[in-house]
Amino acid sequence: QVQLQESGPGLVKPSETLSLTCAVSGYSITSDYYGAWIRQPPGKALEWIASVYHTGRTYYKPSLKSRATISVDPSKNEFSLNLTSVTAADTAVYYCAREMASSADYWGRGILVTVSS
Amino acid sequence: QSALTQPPSASGSPGQSVTISCTGTSSDVGTYKYVSWYQQHPGKAPKLMIYEVNKRPSGVPDRFSGSKSGNTASLTVSGLQADDEADYYCSSHAITTNAFVLFGGGTKVTVL
């Protein structure tokens, strides 16, 4: 069955870079789906961050584009997110998801990332 | 790029129907058929309930239906059940200078 699993540090210091990886199983990342990162600050709404296709094509939320980089590694069946210059406002549960036509049909469980010194 | 506008809360008694609106602009909901709805229970990952305005993924009951008129999309939950109590989020494909996905602010549905 389709599964996605986020991994990465749960604590990041302000001004540093947040790095997360999503391991995909149950389908090939080279199939006709995008990989997406979506986050949710505690008690707040979902926020889509970025998506990547296996060819390397990417698209980003405009307000995060200057700090976010999404990438894909088809050989490992995984995709990743880097978010630079983090602040407390970046504290959130980060989800990875499988996406097609702007719709996310499978989600990981999410990983809480806290930005604090 | 502002979030899509949803009412913060909605409620209904078991067996009744509740409809949630999701208002965007001509740069997102008004132009594209790529409107989705997600259900999220506390502490859980969101679950896709509706995609492309009115299509249901396999396994989603037909009590959940979606529609769109102009810049506003809607989700209707008929025959409310206790387990329908959750947060619901809409999303839409959007374009400014580049394409991206926009979420709504979420609606808490309470089953009375």
mmCIF file with all atom_site columns, N, CA and C in Angstrom, chain A residues 38 40 44-48 51 59-65 95 99 101-105 107-110, chain B residues 1 34 36 38 40 44-48 50-52 89 91-93 96 98-101 103-106:
data_model
loop_
_atom_site.group_PDB
_atom_site.id
_atom_site.type_symbol
_atom_site.label_atom_id
_atom_site.label_alt_id
_atom_site.label_comp_id
_atom_site.label_asym_id
_atom_site.label_entity_id
_atom_site.label_seq_id
_atom_site.pdbx_PDB_ins_code
_atom_site.Cartn_x
_atom_site.Cartn_y
_atom_site.Cartn_z
_atom_site.occupancy
_atom_site.B_iso_or_equiv
_atom_site.pdbx_formal_charge
_atom_site.auth_seq_id
_atom_site.auth_comp_id
_atom_site.auth_asym_id
_atom_site.auth_atom_id
_atom_site.pdbx_PDB_model_num
ATOM 1   N N  . ILE A 1 38  ? 3.599   20.067 2.974   1.00 0.00 ? 38  ILE A N  1
ATOM 2   C CA . ILE A 1 38  ? 2.521   20.886 3.531   1.00 0.00 ? 38  ILE A CA 1
ATOM 3   C C  . ILE A 1 38  ? 2.769   20.975 5.025   1.00 0.00 ? 38  ILE A C  1
ATOM 4   N N  . GLN A 1 40  ? 1.589   22.683 9.086   1.00 0.00 ? 40  GLN A N  1
ATOM 5   C CA . GLN A 1 40  ? 0.482   23.146 9.911   1.00 0.00 ? 40  GLN A CA 1
ATOM 6   C C  . GLN A 1 40  ? 1.014   23.612 11.260  1.00 0.00 ? 40  GLN A C  1
ATOM 7   N N  . LYS A 1 44  ? -3.307  25.881 13.949  1.00 0.00 ? 44  LYS A N  1
ATOM 8   C CA . LYS A 1 44  ? -3.611  26.735 12.781  1.00 0.00 ? 44  LYS A CA 1
ATOM 9   C C  . LYS A 1 44  ? -3.918  25.897 11.545  1.00 0.00 ? 44  LYS A C  1
ATOM 10  N N  . ALA A 1 45  ? -4.101  26.586 10.441  1.00 0.00 ? 45  ALA A N  1
ATOM 11  C CA . ALA A 1 45  ? -4.533  25.942 9.206   1.00 0.00 ? 45  ALA A CA 1
ATOM 12  C C  . ALA A 1 45  ? -3.369  25.302 8.453   1.00 0.00 ? 45  ALA A C  1
ATOM 13  N N  . LEU A 1 46  ? -3.726  24.464 7.505   1.00 0.00 ? 46  LEU A N  1
ATOM 14  C CA . LEU A 1 46  ? -2.738  23.866 6.614   1.00 0.00 ? 46  LEU A CA 1
ATOM 15  C C  . LEU A 1 46  ? -2.158  24.934 5.682   1.00 0.00 ? 46  LEU A C  1
ATOM 16  N N  . GLU A 1 47  ? -0.899  24.736 5.336   1.00 0.00 ? 47  GLU A N  1
ATOM 17  C CA . GLU A 1 47  ? -0.227  25.649 4.404   1.00 0.00 ? 47  GLU A CA 1
ATOM 18  C C  . GLU A 1 47  ? 0.621   24.810 3.447   1.00 0.00 ? 47  GLU A C  1
ATOM 19  N N  . TRP A 1 48  ? 0.304   24.874 2.188   1.00 0.00 ? 48  TRP A N  1
ATOM 20  C CA . TRP A 1 48  ? 1.094   24.173 1.169   1.00 0.00 ? 48  TRP A CA 1
ATOM 21  C C  . TRP A 1 48  ? 2.394   24.931 0.952   1.00 0.00 ? 48  TRP A C  1
ATOM 22  N N  . SER A 1 51  ? 5.921   21.639 -4.295  1.00 0.00 ? 51  SER A N  1
ATOM 23  C CA . SER A 1 51  ? 5.752   20.326 -4.917  1.00 0.00 ? 51  SER A CA 1
ATOM 24  C C  . SER A 1 51  ? 6.866   20.084 -5.926  1.00 0.00 ? 51  SER A C  1
ATOM 25  N N  . TYR A 1 59  ? 7.306   23.619 -8.043  1.00 0.00 ? 59  TYR A N  1
ATOM 26  C CA . TYR A 1 59  ? 6.592   24.867 -7.852  1.00 0.00 ? 59  TYR A CA 1
ATOM 27  C C  . TYR A 1 59  ? 6.390   25.124 -6.362  1.00 0.00 ? 59  TYR A C  1
ATOM 28  N N  . TYR A 1 60  ? 6.392   26.410 -6.015  1.00 0.00 ? 60  TYR A N  1
ATOM 29  C CA . TYR A 1 60  ? 6.468   26.856 -4.630  1.00 0.00 ? 60  TYR A CA 1
ATOM 30  C C  . TYR A 1 60  ? 5.376   27.864 -4.300  1.00 0.00 ? 60  TYR A C  1
ATOM 31  N N  . LYS A 1 61  ? 5.008   27.895 -3.011  1.00 0.00 ? 61  LYS A N  1
ATOM 32  C CA . LYS A 1 61  ? 4.181   28.996 -2.536  1.00 0.00 ? 61  LYS A CA 1
ATOM 33  C C  . LYS A 1 61  ? 5.016   30.272 -2.686  1.00 0.00 ? 61  LYS A C  1
ATOM 34  N N  . PRO A 1 62  ? 4.475   31.289 -3.315  1.00 0.00 ? 62  PRO A N  1
ATOM 35  C CA . PRO A 1 62  ? 5.285   32.484 -3.608  1.00 0.00 ? 62  PRO A CA 1
ATOM 36  C C  . PRO A 1 62  ? 5.981   33.088 -2.386  1.00 0.00 ? 62  PRO A C  1
ATOM 37  N N  . SER A 1 63  ? 5.290   33.135 -1.242  1.00 0.00 ? 63  SER A N  1
ATOM 38  C CA . SER A 1 63  ? 5.877   33.798 -0.064  1.00 0.00 ? 63  SER A CA 1
ATOM 39  C C  . SER A 1 63  ? 7.005   32.986 0.565   1.00 0.00 ? 63  SER A C  1
ATOM 40  N N  . LEU A 1 64  ? 7.139   31.720 0.208   1.00 0.00 ? 64  LEU A N  1
ATOM 41  C CA . LEU A 1 64  ? 8.195   30.870 0.760   1.00 0.00 ? 64  LEU A CA 1
ATOM 42  C C  . LEU A 1 64  ? 9.284   30.552 -0.255  1.00 0.00 ? 64  LEU A C  1
ATOM 43  N N  . LYS A 1 65  ? 9.078   30.969 -1.474  1.00 0.00 ? 65  LYS A N  1
ATOM 44  C CA . LYS A 1 65  ? 9.977   30.553 -2.553  1.00 0.00 ? 65  LYS A CA 1
ATOM 45  C C  . LYS A 1 65  ? 11.431  30.949 -2.307  1.00 0.00 ? 65  LYS A C  1
ATOM 46  N N  . TYR A 1 95  ? 4.073   17.846 6.857   1.00 0.00 ? 95  TYR A N  1
ATOM 47  C CA . TYR A 1 95  ? 3.575   16.646 6.211   1.00 0.00 ? 95  TYR A CA 1
ATOM 48  C C  . TYR A 1 95  ? 4.156   16.535 4.799   1.00 0.00 ? 95  TYR A C  1
ATOM 49  N N  . GLU A 1 99  ? 0.811   13.986 -4.575  1.00 0.00 ? 99  GLU A N  1
ATOM 50  C CA . GLU A 1 99  ? -0.081  14.979 -5.151  1.00 0.00 ? 99  GLU A CA 1
ATOM 51  C C  . GLU A 1 99  ? -0.270  14.768 -6.647  1.00 0.00 ? 99  GLU A C  1
ATOM 52  N N  . ALA A 1 101 ? -2.634  16.900 -9.730  1.00 0.00 ? 101 ALA A N  1
ATOM 53  C CA . ALA A 1 101 ? -3.610  17.949 -10.062 1.00 0.00 ? 101 ALA A CA 1
ATOM 54  C C  . ALA A 1 101 ? -4.005  18.743 -8.826  1.00 0.00 ? 101 ALA A C  1
ATOM 55  N N  . SER A 1 102 ? -2.998  19.156 -8.075  1.00 0.00 ? 102 SER A N  1
ATOM 56  C CA . SER A 1 102 ? -3.190  20.024 -6.906  1.00 0.00 ? 102 SER A CA 1
ATOM 57  C C  . SER A 1 102 ? -3.997  19.378 -5.791  1.00 0.00 ? 102 SER A C  1
ATOM 58  N N  . SER A 1 103 ? -4.073  18.039 -5.780  1.00 0.00 ? 103 SER A N  1
ATOM 59  C CA . SER A 1 103 ? -4.818  17.320 -4.763  1.00 0.00 ? 103 SER A CA 1
ATOM 60  C C  . SER A 1 103 ? -3.916  16.261 -4.134  1.00 0.00 ? 103 SER A C  1
ATOM 61  N N  . ALA A 1 104 ? -3.879  16.210 -2.798  1.00 0.00 ? 104 ALA A N  1
ATOM 62  C CA . ALA A 1 104 ? -3.006  15.279 -2.086  1.00 0.00 ? 104 ALA A CA 1
ATOM 63  C C  . ALA A 1 104 ? -3.807  14.086 -1.597  1.00 0.00 ? 104 ALA A C  1
ATOM 64  N N  . ASP A 1 105 ? -3.557  12.914 -2.196  1.00 0.00 ? 105 ASP A N  1
ATOM 65  C CA . ASP A 1 105 ? -4.385  11.759 -1.862  1.00 0.00 ? 105 ASP A CA 1
ATOM 66  C C  . ASP A 1 105 ? -3.793  10.854 -0.790  1.00 0.00 ? 105 ASP A C  1
ATOM 67  N N  . TRP A 1 107 ? -0.964  10.929 2.559   1.00 0.00 ? 107 TRP A N  1
ATOM 68  C CA . TRP A 1 107 ? -0.191  11.804 3.429   1.00 0.00 ? 107 TRP A CA 1
ATOM 69  C C  . TRP A 1 107 ? 0.667   10.966 4.376   1.00 0.00 ? 107 TRP A C  1
ATOM 70  N N  . GLY A 1 108 ? 1.811   11.518 4.759   1.00 0.00 ? 108 GLY A N  1
ATOM 71  C CA . GLY A 1 108 ? 2.554   10.933 5.862   1.00 0.00 ? 108 GLY A CA 1
ATOM 72  C C  . GLY A 1 108 ? 1.888   11.289 7.174   1.00 0.00 ? 108 GLY A C  1
ATOM 73  N N  . ARG A 1 109 ? 2.434   10.751 8.250   1.00 0.00 ? 109 ARG A N  1
ATOM 74  C CA . ARG A 1 109 ? 1.872   11.013 9.580   1.00 0.00 ? 109 ARG A CA 1
ATOM 75  C C  . ARG A 1 109 ? 2.196   12.414 10.073  1.00 0.00 ? 109 ARG A C  1
ATOM 76  N N  . GLY A 1 110 ? 3.242   13.000 9.506   1.00 0.00 ? 110 GLY A N  1
ATOM 77  C CA . GLY A 1 110 ? 3.659   14.332 9.933   1.00 0.00 ? 110 GLY A CA 1
ATOM 78  C C  . GLY A 1 110 ? 4.785   14.280 10.936  1.00 0.00 ? 110 GLY A C  1
ATOM 79  N N  . GLN B 2 1   ? -0.610  36.361 -1.430  1.00 0.00 ? 1   GLN B N  1
ATOM 80  C CA . GLN B 2 1   ? -1.608  35.357 -1.782  1.00 0.00 ? 1   GLN B CA 1
ATOM 81  C C  . GLN B 2 1   ? -2.371  34.951 -0.522  1.00 0.00 ? 1   GLN B C  1
ATOM 82  N N  . TYR B 2 34  ? -9.608  22.432 -10.083 1.00 0.00 ? 34  TYR B N  1
ATOM 83  C CA . TYR B 2 34  ? -8.799  21.677 -9.123  1.00 0.00 ? 34  TYR B CA 1
ATOM 84  C C  . TYR B 2 34  ? -9.030  22.161 -7.693  1.00 0.00 ? 34  TYR B C  1
ATOM 85  N N  . SER B 2 36  ? -10.150 20.905 -3.927  1.00 0.00 ? 36  SER B N  1
ATOM 86  C CA . SER B 2 36  ? -10.182 19.699 -3.102  1.00 0.00 ? 36  SER B CA 1
ATOM 87  C C  . SER B 2 36  ? -10.696 20.039 -1.704  1.00 0.00 ? 36  SER B C  1
ATOM 88  N N  . TYR B 2 38  ? -10.512 18.404 2.404   1.00 0.00 ? 38  TYR B N  1
ATOM 89  C CA . TYR B 2 38  ? -9.849  17.472 3.301   1.00 0.00 ? 38  TYR B CA 1
ATOM 90  C C  . TYR B 2 38  ? -10.553 17.482 4.651   1.00 0.00 ? 38  TYR B C  1
ATOM 91  N N  . GLN B 2 40  ? -9.873  16.520 8.696   1.00 0.00 ? 40  GLN B N  1
ATOM 92  C CA . GLN B 2 40  ? -8.791  16.283 9.641   1.00 0.00 ? 40  GLN B CA 1
ATOM 93  C C  . GLN B 2 40  ? -9.337  16.132 11.055  1.00 0.00 ? 40  GLN B C  1
ATOM 94  N N  . LYS B 2 44  ? -4.414  13.953 13.763  1.00 0.00 ? 44  LYS B N  1
ATOM 95  C CA . LYS B 2 44  ? -4.260  13.059 12.618  1.00 0.00 ? 44  LYS B CA 1
ATOM 96  C C  . LYS B 2 44  ? -3.888  13.839 11.363  1.00 0.00 ? 44  LYS B C  1
ATOM 97  N N  . ALA B 2 45  ? -3.364  13.118 10.374  1.00 0.00 ? 45  ALA B N  1
ATOM 98  C CA . ALA B 2 45  ? -3.098  13.723 9.077   1.00 0.00 ? 45  ALA B CA 1
ATOM 99  C C  . ALA B 2 45  ? -4.420  13.968 8.349   1.00 0.00 ? 45  ALA B C  1
ATOM 100 N N  . PRO B 2 46  ? -4.472  14.974 7.500   1.00 0.00 ? 46  PRO B N  1
ATOM 101 C CA . PRO B 2 46  ? -5.679  15.205 6.705   1.00 0.00 ? 46  PRO B CA 1
ATOM 102 C C  . PRO B 2 46  ? -5.985  14.026 5.789   1.00 0.00 ? 46  PRO B C  1
ATOM 103 N N  . LYS B 2 47  ? -7.262  13.902 5.455   1.00 0.00 ? 47  LYS B N  1
ATOM 104 C CA . LYS B 2 47  ? -7.734  12.850 4.547   1.00 0.00 ? 47  LYS B CA 1
ATOM 105 C C  . LYS B 2 47  ? -8.476  13.515 3.395   1.00 0.00 ? 47  LYS B C  1
ATOM 106 N N  . LEU B 2 48  ? -8.128  13.131 2.176   1.00 0.00 ? 48  LEU B N  1
ATOM 107 C CA . LEU B 2 48  ? -8.785  13.676 0.998   1.00 0.00 ? 48  LEU B CA 1
ATOM 108 C C  . LEU B 2 48  ? -10.216 13.172 0.905   1.00 0.00 ? 48  LEU B C  1
ATOM 109 N N  . ILE B 2 50  ? -12.732 15.101 -1.281  1.00 0.00 ? 50  ILE B N  1
ATOM 110 C CA . ILE B 2 50  ? -13.240 15.524 -2.585  1.00 0.00 ? 50  ILE B CA 1
ATOM 111 C C  . ILE B 2 50  ? -12.067 16.081 -3.394  1.00 0.00 ? 50  ILE B C  1
ATOM 112 N N  . TYR B 2 51  ? -11.999 15.750 -4.679  1.00 0.00 ? 51  TYR B N  1
ATOM 113 C CA . TYR B 2 51  ? -11.015 16.359 -5.554  1.00 0.00 ? 51  TYR B CA 1
ATOM 114 C C  . TYR B 2 51  ? -11.694 16.784 -6.858  1.00 0.00 ? 51  TYR B C  1
ATOM 115 N N  . GLU B 2 52  ? -11.038 17.672 -7.572  1.00 0.00 ? 52  GLU B N  1
ATOM 116 C CA . GLU B 2 52  ? -11.600 18.223 -8.817  1.00 0.00 ? 52  GLU B CA 1
ATOM 117 C C  . GLU B 2 52  ? -13.061 18.608 -8.639  1.00 0.00 ? 52  GLU B C  1
ATOM 118 N N  . TYR B 2 89  ? -10.841 21.401 5.405   1.00 0.00 ? 89  TYR B N  1
ATOM 119 C CA . TYR B 2 89  ? -10.070 22.393 4.669   1.00 0.00 ? 89  TYR B CA 1
ATOM 120 C C  . TYR B 2 89  ? -10.330 22.257 3.174   1.00 0.00 ? 89  TYR B C  1
ATOM 121 N N  . SER B 2 91  ? -8.908  23.435 -0.711  1.00 0.00 ? 91  SER B N  1
ATOM 122 C CA . SER B 2 91  ? -7.699  23.903 -1.376  1.00 0.00 ? 91  SER B CA 1
ATOM 123 C C  . SER B 2 91  ? -8.006  24.091 -2.855  1.00 0.00 ? 91  SER B C  1
ATOM 124 N N  . SER B 2 92  ? -7.184  24.889 -3.504  1.00 0.00 ? 92  SER B N  1
ATOM 125 C CA . SER B 2 92  ? -7.381  25.143 -4.928  1.00 0.00 ? 92  SER B CA 1
ATOM 126 C C  . SER B 2 92  ? -6.052  25.389 -5.613  1.00 0.00 ? 92  SER B C  1
ATOM 127 N N  . HIS B 2 93  ? -5.969  24.941 -6.850  1.00 0.00 ? 93  HIS B N  1
ATOM 128 C CA . HIS B 2 93  ? -4.879  25.359 -7.716  1.00 0.00 ? 93  HIS B CA 1
ATOM 129 C C  . HIS B 2 93  ? -4.999  26.869 -7.896  1.00 0.00 ? 93  HIS B C  1
ATOM 130 N N  . THR B 2 96  ? -0.447  33.107 -9.723  1.00 0.00 ? 96  THR B N  1
ATOM 131 C CA . THR B 2 96  ? -0.136  34.538 -9.766  1.00 0.00 ? 96  THR B CA 1
ATOM 132 C C  . THR B 2 96  ? 0.884   34.681 -10.889 1.00 0.00 ? 96  THR B C  1
ATOM 133 N N  . ASN B 2 98  ? 3.313   32.417 -10.897 1.00 0.00 ? 98  ASN B N  1
ATOM 134 C CA . ASN B 2 98  ? 3.583   30.982 -11.029 1.00 0.00 ? 98  ASN B CA 1
ATOM 135 C C  . ASN B 2 98  ? 2.437   30.196 -10.406 1.00 0.00 ? 98  ASN B C  1
ATOM 136 N N  . ALA B 2 99  ? 2.370   28.923 -10.724 1.00 0.00 ? 99  ALA B N  1
ATOM 137 C CA . ALA B 2 99  ? 1.323   28.076 -10.167 1.00 0.00 ? 99  ALA B CA 1
ATOM 138 C C  . ALA B 2 99  ? 1.681   27.626 -8.761  1.00 0.00 ? 99  ALA B C  1
ATOM 139 N N  . PHE B 2 100 ? 0.670   27.482 -7.931  1.00 0.00 ? 100 PHE B N  1
ATOM 140 C CA . PHE B 2 100 ? 0.858   26.924 -6.596  1.00 0.00 ? 100 PHE B CA 1
ATOM 141 C C  . PHE B 2 100 ? -0.488  26.440 -6.091  1.00 0.00 ? 100 PHE B C  1
ATOM 142 N N  . VAL B 2 101 ? -0.520  25.976 -4.825  1.00 0.00 ? 101 VAL B N  1
ATOM 143 C CA . VAL B 2 101 ? -1.752  25.484 -4.210  1.00 0.00 ? 101 VAL B CA 1
ATOM 144 C C  . VAL B 2 101 ? -2.068  26.347 -3.002  1.00 0.00 ? 101 VAL B C  1
ATOM 145 N N  . PHE B 2 103 ? -4.606  26.889 0.385   1.00 0.00 ? 103 PHE B N  1
ATOM 146 C CA . PHE B 2 103 ? -5.546  26.264 1.304   1.00 0.00 ? 103 PHE B CA 1
ATOM 147 C C  . PHE B 2 103 ? -6.488  27.304 1.905   1.00 0.00 ? 103 PHE B C  1
ATOM 148 N N  . GLY B 2 104 ? -7.614  26.839 2.377   1.00 0.00 ? 104 GLY B N  1
ATOM 149 C CA . GLY B 2 104 ? -8.512  27.678 3.162   1.00 0.00 ? 104 GLY B CA 1
ATOM 150 C C  . GLY B 2 104 ? -8.100  27.685 4.621   1.00 0.00 ? 104 GLY B C  1
ATOM 151 N N  . GLY B 2 105 ? -8.751  28.521 5.405   1.00 0.00 ? 105 GLY B N  1
ATOM 152 C CA . GLY B 2 105 ? -8.416  28.651 6.815   1.00 0.00 ? 105 GLY B CA 1
ATOM 153 C C  . GLY B 2 105 ? -8.995  27.559 7.694   1.00 0.00 ? 105 GLY B C  1
ATOM 154 N N  . GLY B 2 106 ? -9.851  26.708 7.123   1.00 0.00 ? 106 GLY B N  1
ATOM 155 C CA . GLY B 2 106 ? -10.407 25.586 7.874   1.00 0.00 ? 106 GLY B CA 1
ATOM 156 C C  . GLY B 2 106 ? -11.751 25.906 8.523   1.00 0.00 ? 106 GLY B C  1
#
